PDB file of C-alpha atoms in Angstrom:
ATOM      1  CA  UNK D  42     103.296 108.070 115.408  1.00 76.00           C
ATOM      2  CA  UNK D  43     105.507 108.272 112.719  1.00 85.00           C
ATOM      3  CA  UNK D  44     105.171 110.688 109.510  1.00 91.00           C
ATOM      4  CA  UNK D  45     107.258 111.322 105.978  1.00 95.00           C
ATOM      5  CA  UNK D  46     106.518 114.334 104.393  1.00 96.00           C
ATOM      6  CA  UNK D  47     107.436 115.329 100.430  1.00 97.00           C
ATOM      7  CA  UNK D  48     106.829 118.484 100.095  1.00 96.00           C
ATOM      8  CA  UNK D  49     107.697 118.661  96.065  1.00 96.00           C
ATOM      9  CA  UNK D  50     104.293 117.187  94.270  1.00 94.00           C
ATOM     10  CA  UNK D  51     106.058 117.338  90.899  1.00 95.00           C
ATOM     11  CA  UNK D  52     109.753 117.879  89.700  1.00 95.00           C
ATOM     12  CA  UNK D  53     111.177 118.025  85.988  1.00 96.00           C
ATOM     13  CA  UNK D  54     114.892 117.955  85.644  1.00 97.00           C
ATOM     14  CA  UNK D  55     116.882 117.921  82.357  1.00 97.00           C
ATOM     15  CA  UNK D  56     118.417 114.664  80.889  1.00 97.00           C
ATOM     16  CA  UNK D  57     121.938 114.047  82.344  1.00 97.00           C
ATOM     17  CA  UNK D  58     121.259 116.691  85.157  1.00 97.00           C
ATOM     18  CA  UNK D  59     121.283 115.373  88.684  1.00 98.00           C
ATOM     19  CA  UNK D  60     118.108 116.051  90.998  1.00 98.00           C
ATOM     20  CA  UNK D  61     117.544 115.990  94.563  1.00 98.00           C
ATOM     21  CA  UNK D  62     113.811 114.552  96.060  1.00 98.00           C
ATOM     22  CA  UNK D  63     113.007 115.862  99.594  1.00 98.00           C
ATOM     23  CA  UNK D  64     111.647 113.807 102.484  1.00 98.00           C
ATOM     24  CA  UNK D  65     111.147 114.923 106.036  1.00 98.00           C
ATOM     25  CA  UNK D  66     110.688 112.173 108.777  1.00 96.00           C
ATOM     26  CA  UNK D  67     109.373 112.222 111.984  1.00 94.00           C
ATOM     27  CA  UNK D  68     109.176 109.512 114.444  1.00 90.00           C
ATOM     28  CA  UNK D  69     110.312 108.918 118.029  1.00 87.00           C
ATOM     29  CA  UNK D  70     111.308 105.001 117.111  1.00 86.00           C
ATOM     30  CA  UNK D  71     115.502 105.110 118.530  1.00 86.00           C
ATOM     31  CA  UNK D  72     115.875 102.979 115.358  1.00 87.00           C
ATOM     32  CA  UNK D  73     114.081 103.114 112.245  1.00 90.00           C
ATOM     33  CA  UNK D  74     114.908 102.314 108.219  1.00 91.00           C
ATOM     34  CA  UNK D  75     114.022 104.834 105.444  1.00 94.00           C
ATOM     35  CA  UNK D  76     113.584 104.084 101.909  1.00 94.00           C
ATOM     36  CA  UNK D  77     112.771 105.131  98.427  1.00 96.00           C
ATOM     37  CA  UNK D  78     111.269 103.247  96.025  1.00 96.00           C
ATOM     38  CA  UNK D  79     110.248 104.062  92.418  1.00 97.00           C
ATOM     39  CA  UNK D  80     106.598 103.528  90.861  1.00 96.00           C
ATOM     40  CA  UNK D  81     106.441 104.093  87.107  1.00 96.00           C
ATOM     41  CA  UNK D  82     103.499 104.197  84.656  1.00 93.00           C
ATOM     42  CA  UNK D  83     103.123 100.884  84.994  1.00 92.00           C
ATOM     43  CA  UNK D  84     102.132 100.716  88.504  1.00 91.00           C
ATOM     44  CA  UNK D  85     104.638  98.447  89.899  1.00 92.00           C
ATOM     45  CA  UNK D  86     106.665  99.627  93.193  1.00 93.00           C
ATOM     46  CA  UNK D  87     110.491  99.728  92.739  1.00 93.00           C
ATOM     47  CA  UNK D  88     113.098  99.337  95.907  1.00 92.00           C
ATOM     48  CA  UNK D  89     115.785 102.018  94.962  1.00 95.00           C
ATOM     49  CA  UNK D  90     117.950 102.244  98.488  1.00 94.00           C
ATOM     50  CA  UNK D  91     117.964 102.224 101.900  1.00 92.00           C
ATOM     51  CA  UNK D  92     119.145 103.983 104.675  1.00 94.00           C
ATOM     52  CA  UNK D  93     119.275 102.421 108.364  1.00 91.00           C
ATOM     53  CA  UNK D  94     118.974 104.983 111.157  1.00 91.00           C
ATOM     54  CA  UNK D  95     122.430 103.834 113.170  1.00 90.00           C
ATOM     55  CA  UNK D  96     124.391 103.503 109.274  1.00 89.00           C
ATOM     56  CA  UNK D  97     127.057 106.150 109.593  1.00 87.00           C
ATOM     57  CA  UNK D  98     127.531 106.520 105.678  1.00 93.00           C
ATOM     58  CA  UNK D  99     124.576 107.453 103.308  1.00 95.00           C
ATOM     59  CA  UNK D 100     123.571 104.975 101.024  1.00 94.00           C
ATOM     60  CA  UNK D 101     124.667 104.443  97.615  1.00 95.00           C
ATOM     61  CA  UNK D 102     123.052 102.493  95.078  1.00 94.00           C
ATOM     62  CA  UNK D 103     124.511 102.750  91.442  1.00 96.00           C
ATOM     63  CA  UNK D 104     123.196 106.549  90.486  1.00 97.00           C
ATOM     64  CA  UNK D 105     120.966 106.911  93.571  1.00 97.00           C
ATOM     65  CA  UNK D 106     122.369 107.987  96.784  1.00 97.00           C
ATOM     66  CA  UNK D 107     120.463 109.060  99.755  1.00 97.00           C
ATOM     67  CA  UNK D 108     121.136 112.147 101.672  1.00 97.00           C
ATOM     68  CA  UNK D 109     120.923 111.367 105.408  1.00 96.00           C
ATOM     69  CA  UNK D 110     120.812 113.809 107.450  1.00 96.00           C
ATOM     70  CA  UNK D 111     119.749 112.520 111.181  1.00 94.00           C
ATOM     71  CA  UNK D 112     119.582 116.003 113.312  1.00 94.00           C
ATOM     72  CA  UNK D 113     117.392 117.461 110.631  1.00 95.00           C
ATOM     73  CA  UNK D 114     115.262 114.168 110.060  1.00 96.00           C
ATOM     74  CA  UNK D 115     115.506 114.262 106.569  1.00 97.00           C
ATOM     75  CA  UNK D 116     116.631 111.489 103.935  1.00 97.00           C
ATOM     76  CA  UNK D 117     117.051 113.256 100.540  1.00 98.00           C
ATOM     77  CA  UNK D 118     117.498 111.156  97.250  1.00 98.00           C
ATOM     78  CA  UNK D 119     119.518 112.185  94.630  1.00 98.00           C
ATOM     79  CA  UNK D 120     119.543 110.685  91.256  1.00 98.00           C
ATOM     80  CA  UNK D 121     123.090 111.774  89.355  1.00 96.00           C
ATOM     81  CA  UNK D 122     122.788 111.444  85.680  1.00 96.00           C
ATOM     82  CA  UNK D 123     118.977 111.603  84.681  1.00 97.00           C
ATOM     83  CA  UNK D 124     117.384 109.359  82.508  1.00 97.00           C
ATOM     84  CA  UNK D 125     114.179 109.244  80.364  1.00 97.00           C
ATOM     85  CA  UNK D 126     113.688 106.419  81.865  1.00 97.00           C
ATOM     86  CA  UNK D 127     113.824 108.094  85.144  1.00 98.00           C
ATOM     87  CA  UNK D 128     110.239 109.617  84.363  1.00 98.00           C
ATOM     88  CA  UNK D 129     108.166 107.655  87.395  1.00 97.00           C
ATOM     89  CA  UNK D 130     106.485 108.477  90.901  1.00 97.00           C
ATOM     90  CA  UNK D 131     109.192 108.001  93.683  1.00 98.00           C
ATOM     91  CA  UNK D 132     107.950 107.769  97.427  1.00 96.00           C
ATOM     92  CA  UNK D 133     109.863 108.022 100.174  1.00 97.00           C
ATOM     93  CA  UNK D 134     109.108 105.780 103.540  1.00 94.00           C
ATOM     94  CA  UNK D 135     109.733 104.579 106.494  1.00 92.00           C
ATOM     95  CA  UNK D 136     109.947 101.829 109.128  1.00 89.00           C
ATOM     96  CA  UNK D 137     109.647 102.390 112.563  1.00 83.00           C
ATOM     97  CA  UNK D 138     110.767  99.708 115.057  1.00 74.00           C
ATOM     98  CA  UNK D 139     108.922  99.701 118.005  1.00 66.00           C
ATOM     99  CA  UNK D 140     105.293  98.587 119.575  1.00 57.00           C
ATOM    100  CA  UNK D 141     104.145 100.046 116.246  1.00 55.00           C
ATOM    101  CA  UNK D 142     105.220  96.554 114.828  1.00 62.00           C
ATOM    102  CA  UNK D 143     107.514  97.728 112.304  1.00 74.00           C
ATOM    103  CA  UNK D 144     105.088  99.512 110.336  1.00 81.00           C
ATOM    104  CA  UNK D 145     105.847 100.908 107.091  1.00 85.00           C
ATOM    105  CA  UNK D 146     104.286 104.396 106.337  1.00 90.00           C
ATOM    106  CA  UNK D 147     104.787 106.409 102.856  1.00 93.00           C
ATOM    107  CA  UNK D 148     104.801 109.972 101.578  1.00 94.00           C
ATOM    108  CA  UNK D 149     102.485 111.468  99.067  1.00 94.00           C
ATOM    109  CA  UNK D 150     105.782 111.369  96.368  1.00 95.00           C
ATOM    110  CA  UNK D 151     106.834 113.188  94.044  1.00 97.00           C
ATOM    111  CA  UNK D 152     106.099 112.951  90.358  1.00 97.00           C
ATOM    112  CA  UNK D 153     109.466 113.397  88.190  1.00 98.00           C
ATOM    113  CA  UNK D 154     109.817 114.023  84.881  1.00 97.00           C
ATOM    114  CA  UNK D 155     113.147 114.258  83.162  1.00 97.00           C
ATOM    115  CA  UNK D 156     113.536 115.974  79.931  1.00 96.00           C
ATOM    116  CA  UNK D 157     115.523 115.865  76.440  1.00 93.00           C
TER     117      UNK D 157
ATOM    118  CA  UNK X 144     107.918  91.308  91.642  1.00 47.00           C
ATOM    119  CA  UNK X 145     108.755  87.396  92.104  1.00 59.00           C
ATOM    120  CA  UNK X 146     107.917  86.084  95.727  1.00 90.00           C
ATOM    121  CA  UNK X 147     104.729  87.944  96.711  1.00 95.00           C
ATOM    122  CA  UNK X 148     101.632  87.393  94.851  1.00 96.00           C
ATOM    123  CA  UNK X 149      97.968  89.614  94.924  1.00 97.00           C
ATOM    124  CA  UNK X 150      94.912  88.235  93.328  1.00 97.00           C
ATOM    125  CA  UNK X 151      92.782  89.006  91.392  1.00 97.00           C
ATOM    126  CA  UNK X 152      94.603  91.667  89.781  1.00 96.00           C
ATOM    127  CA  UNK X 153      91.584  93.598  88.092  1.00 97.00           C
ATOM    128  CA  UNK X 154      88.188  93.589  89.795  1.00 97.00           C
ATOM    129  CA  UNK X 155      84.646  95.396  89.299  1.00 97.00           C
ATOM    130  CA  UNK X 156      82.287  95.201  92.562  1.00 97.00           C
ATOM    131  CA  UNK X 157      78.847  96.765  92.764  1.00 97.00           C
ATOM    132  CA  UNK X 158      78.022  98.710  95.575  1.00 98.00           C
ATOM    133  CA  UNK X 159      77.711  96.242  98.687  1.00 97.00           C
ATOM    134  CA  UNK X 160      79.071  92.909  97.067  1.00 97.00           C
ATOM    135  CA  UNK X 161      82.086  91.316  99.412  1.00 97.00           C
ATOM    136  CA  UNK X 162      85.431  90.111  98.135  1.00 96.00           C
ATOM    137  CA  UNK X 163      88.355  89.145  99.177  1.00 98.00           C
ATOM    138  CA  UNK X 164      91.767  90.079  98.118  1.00 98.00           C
ATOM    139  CA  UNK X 165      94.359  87.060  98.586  1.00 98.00           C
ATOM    140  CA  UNK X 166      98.359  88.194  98.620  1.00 98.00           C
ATOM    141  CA  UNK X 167     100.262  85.030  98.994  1.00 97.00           C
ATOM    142  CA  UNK X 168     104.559  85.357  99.621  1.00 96.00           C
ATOM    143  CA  UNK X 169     106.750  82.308  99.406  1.00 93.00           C
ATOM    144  CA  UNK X 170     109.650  83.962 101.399  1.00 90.00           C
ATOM    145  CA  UNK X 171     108.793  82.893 104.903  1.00 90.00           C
ATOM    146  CA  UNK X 172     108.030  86.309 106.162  1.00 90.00           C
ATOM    147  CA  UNK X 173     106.510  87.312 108.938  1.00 89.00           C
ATOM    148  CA  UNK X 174     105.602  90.939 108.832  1.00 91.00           C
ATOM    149  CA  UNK X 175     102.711  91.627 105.592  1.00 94.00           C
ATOM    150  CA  UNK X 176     101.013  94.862 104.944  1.00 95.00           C
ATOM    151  CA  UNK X 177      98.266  95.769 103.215  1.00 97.00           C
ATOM    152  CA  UNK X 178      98.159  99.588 101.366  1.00 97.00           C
ATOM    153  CA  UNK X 179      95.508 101.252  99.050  1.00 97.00           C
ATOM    154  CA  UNK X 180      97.208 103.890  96.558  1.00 96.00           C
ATOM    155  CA  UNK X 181      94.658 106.976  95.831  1.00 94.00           C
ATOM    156  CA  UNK X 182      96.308 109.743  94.092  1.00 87.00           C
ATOM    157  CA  UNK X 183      97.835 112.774  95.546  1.00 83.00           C
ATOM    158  CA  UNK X 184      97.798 109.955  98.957  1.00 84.00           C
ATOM    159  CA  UNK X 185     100.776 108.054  98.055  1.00 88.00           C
ATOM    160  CA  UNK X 186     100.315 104.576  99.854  1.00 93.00           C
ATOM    161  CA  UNK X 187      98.064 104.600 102.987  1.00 94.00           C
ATOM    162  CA  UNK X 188      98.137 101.306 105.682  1.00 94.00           C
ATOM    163  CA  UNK X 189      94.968  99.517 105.845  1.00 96.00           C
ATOM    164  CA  UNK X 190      96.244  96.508 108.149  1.00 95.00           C
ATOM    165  CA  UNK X 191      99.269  94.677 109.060  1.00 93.00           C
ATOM    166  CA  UNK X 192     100.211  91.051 110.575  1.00 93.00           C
ATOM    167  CA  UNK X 193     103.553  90.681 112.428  1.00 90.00           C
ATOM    168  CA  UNK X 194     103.208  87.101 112.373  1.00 91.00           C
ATOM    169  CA  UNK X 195     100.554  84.326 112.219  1.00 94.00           C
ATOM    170  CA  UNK X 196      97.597  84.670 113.828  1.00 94.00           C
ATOM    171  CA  UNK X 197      98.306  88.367 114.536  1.00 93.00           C
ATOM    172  CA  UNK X 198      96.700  91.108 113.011  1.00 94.00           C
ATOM    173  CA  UNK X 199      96.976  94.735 113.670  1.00 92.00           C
ATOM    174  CA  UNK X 200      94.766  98.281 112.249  1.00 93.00           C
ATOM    175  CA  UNK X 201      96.507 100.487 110.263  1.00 91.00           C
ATOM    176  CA  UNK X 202      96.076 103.831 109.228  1.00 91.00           C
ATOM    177  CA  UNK X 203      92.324 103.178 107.482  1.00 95.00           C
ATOM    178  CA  UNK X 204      91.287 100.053 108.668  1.00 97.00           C
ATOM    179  CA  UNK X 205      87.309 101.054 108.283  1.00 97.00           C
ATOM    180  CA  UNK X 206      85.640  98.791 105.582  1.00 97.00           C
ATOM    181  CA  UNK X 207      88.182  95.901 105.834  1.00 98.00           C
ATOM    182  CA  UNK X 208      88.880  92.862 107.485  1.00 97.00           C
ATOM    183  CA  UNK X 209      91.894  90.915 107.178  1.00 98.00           C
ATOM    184  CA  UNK X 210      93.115  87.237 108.586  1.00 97.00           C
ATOM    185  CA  UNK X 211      96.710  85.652 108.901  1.00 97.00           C
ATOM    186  CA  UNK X 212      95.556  81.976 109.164  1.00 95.00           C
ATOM    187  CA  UNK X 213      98.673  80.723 107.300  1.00 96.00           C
ATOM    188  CA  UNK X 214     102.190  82.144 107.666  1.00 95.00           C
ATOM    189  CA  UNK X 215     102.256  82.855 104.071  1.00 96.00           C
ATOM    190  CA  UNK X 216      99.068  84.176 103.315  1.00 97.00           C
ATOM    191  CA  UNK X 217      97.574  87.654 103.753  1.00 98.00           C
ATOM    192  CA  UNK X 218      93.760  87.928 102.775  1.00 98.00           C
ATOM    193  CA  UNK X 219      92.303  91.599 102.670  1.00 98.00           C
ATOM    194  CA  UNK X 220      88.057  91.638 102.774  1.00 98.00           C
ATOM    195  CA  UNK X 221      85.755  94.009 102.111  1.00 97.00           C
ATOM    196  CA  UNK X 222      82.075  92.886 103.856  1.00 92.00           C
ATOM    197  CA  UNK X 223      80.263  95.661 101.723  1.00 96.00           C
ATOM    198  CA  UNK X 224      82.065  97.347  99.074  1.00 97.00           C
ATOM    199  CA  UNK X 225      81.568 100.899  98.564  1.00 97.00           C
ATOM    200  CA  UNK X 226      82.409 103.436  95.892  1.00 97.00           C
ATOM    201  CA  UNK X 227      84.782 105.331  98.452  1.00 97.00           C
ATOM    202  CA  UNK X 228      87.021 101.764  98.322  1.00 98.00           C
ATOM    203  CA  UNK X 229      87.858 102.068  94.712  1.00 97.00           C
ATOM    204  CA  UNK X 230      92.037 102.210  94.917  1.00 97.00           C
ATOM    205  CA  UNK X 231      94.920 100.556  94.042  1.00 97.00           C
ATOM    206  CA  UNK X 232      95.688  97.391  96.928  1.00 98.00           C
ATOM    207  CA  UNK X 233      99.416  97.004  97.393  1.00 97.00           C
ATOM    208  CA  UNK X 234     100.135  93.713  99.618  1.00 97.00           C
ATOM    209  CA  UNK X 235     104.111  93.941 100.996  1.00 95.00           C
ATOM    210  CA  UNK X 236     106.185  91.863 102.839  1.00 93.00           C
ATOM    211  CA  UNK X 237     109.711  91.378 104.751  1.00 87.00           C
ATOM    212  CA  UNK X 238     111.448  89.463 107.592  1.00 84.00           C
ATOM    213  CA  UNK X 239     113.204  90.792 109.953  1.00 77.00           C
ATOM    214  CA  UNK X 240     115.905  88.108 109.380  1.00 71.00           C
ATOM    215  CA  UNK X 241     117.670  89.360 106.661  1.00 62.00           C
ATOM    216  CA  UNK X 242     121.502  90.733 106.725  1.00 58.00           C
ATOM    217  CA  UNK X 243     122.849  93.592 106.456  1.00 48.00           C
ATOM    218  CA  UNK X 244     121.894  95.761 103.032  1.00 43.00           C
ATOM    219  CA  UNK X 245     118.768  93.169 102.883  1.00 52.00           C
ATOM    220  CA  UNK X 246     116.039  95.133 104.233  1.00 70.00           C
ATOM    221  CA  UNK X 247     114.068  95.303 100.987  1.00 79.00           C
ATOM    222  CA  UNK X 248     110.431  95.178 101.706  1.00 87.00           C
ATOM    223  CA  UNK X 249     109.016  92.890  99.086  1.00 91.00           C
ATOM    224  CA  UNK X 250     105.274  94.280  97.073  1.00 94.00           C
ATOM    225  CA  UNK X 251     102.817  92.542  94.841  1.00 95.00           C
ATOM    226  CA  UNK X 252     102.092  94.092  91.755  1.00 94.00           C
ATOM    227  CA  UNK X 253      98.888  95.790  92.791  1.00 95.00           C
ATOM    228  CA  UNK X 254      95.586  94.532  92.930  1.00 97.00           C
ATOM    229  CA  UNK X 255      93.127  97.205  90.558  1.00 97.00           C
ATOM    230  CA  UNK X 256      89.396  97.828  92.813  1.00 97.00           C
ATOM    231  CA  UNK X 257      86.501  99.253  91.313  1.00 97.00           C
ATOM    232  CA  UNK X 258      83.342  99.750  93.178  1.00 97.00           C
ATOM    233  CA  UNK X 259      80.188 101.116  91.037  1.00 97.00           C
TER     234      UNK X 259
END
């Protein structure tokens, strides 16, 4: 079975700060993908970046990167530069690659809120 | 989100009434989800298809019923709606085709439930 865990139910961070979103993993898949996506007010989910298990850089997608780290399972993103428009649930997930057929399982995510 | 499409969009049930959810993707996928949102849950699996014909239980399959007649069609029932199914539906979608960098898993924009 495979399981993402974000432990950090809300965050605030100031305007132009950079902020760091947890997420745990566990899963015995060899391969797997992880990803974040964003889901403001409005409902609608937002790809932000993703991270294969075998990619030997972290991801980078404009002023999101995603902090890999395999030996302690976790897949941290980091947002450089906050914007209002930041404001918005992000969730963190996964997909596994085995009998499981490639199932895609989320985290509880984590409400951030950037401030002026 | 252009490609995968849930309807209805809004929807009132009374306790015990059936419907069916349709999410429809134009993409040629073969792997389609099905997730309710509930707060403080994030996104939980309800049932999957890795293909035509195929259907699989996710992580709360109790309630629903799904079918994969067509490759690009995903229908979610409920036999006998009840209060407890009153969520947020969230179809998704992806192939297992694309390149390098193109693993973005595709969502509807959310299909509103209430069940009174």
């Amino acid at each position: 079975a495979q399981k993402i865990t974000q432990t950090q139910p809300g965050m605030f961070v100031q305007e132009k700060e950079a902020v760091t979103l947890d997420c745990t993993y566990d899963t015995s898949d060899p391969s797997y993908g992880l990803f974040w996506y964003k889901q403001p007010s409005s409902g609608e989910m937002i790809f932000l970046i993703y991270q294969g298990s075998y990619d030997q850089q972290n991801a980078t997608e404009g002023r999101y990167s995603l902090n890999f780290q395999k030996a302690r399972k976790s897949a941290n993103l980091v947002i450089s530069a906050s914007q209002l428009g930041d404001s918005a649930m992000y969730f963190c997930a996964m997909r596994g690659s085995t009998g499981g057929g490639n199932k895609l399982t989320f985290g509880t995510g984590t409400q951030l809120k950037v401030e002026l | 989100n252009a490609g995968v499409t849930q309807t209805p969009k809004f929807r009132v049930l009374k306790t015990g009434q059936s419907m069916t959810l349709l999410c429809a993707q134009d993409m040629n996928h073969e792997y389609m989800y099905w997730y309710r949102q509930d707060p403080g849950m994030g996104l939980r699996l309800i049932h999957y298809s890795v293909g035509e014909g195929t259907t699989a239980k996710g992580e709360v399959p109790d309630g629903y019923n799904v079918s994969r007649l067509k490759k690009q069609n995903f229908l979610l029932g409920l036999e006998s709606a009840a209060p407890s199914q009153t969520s947020v539906y969230f179809c998704a979608s992806w192939t297992r085709e694309q390149g390098a960098g193109g693993n973005t898993i595709y969502f509807g924009e959310g299909s509103w439930l209430t069940v009174v």
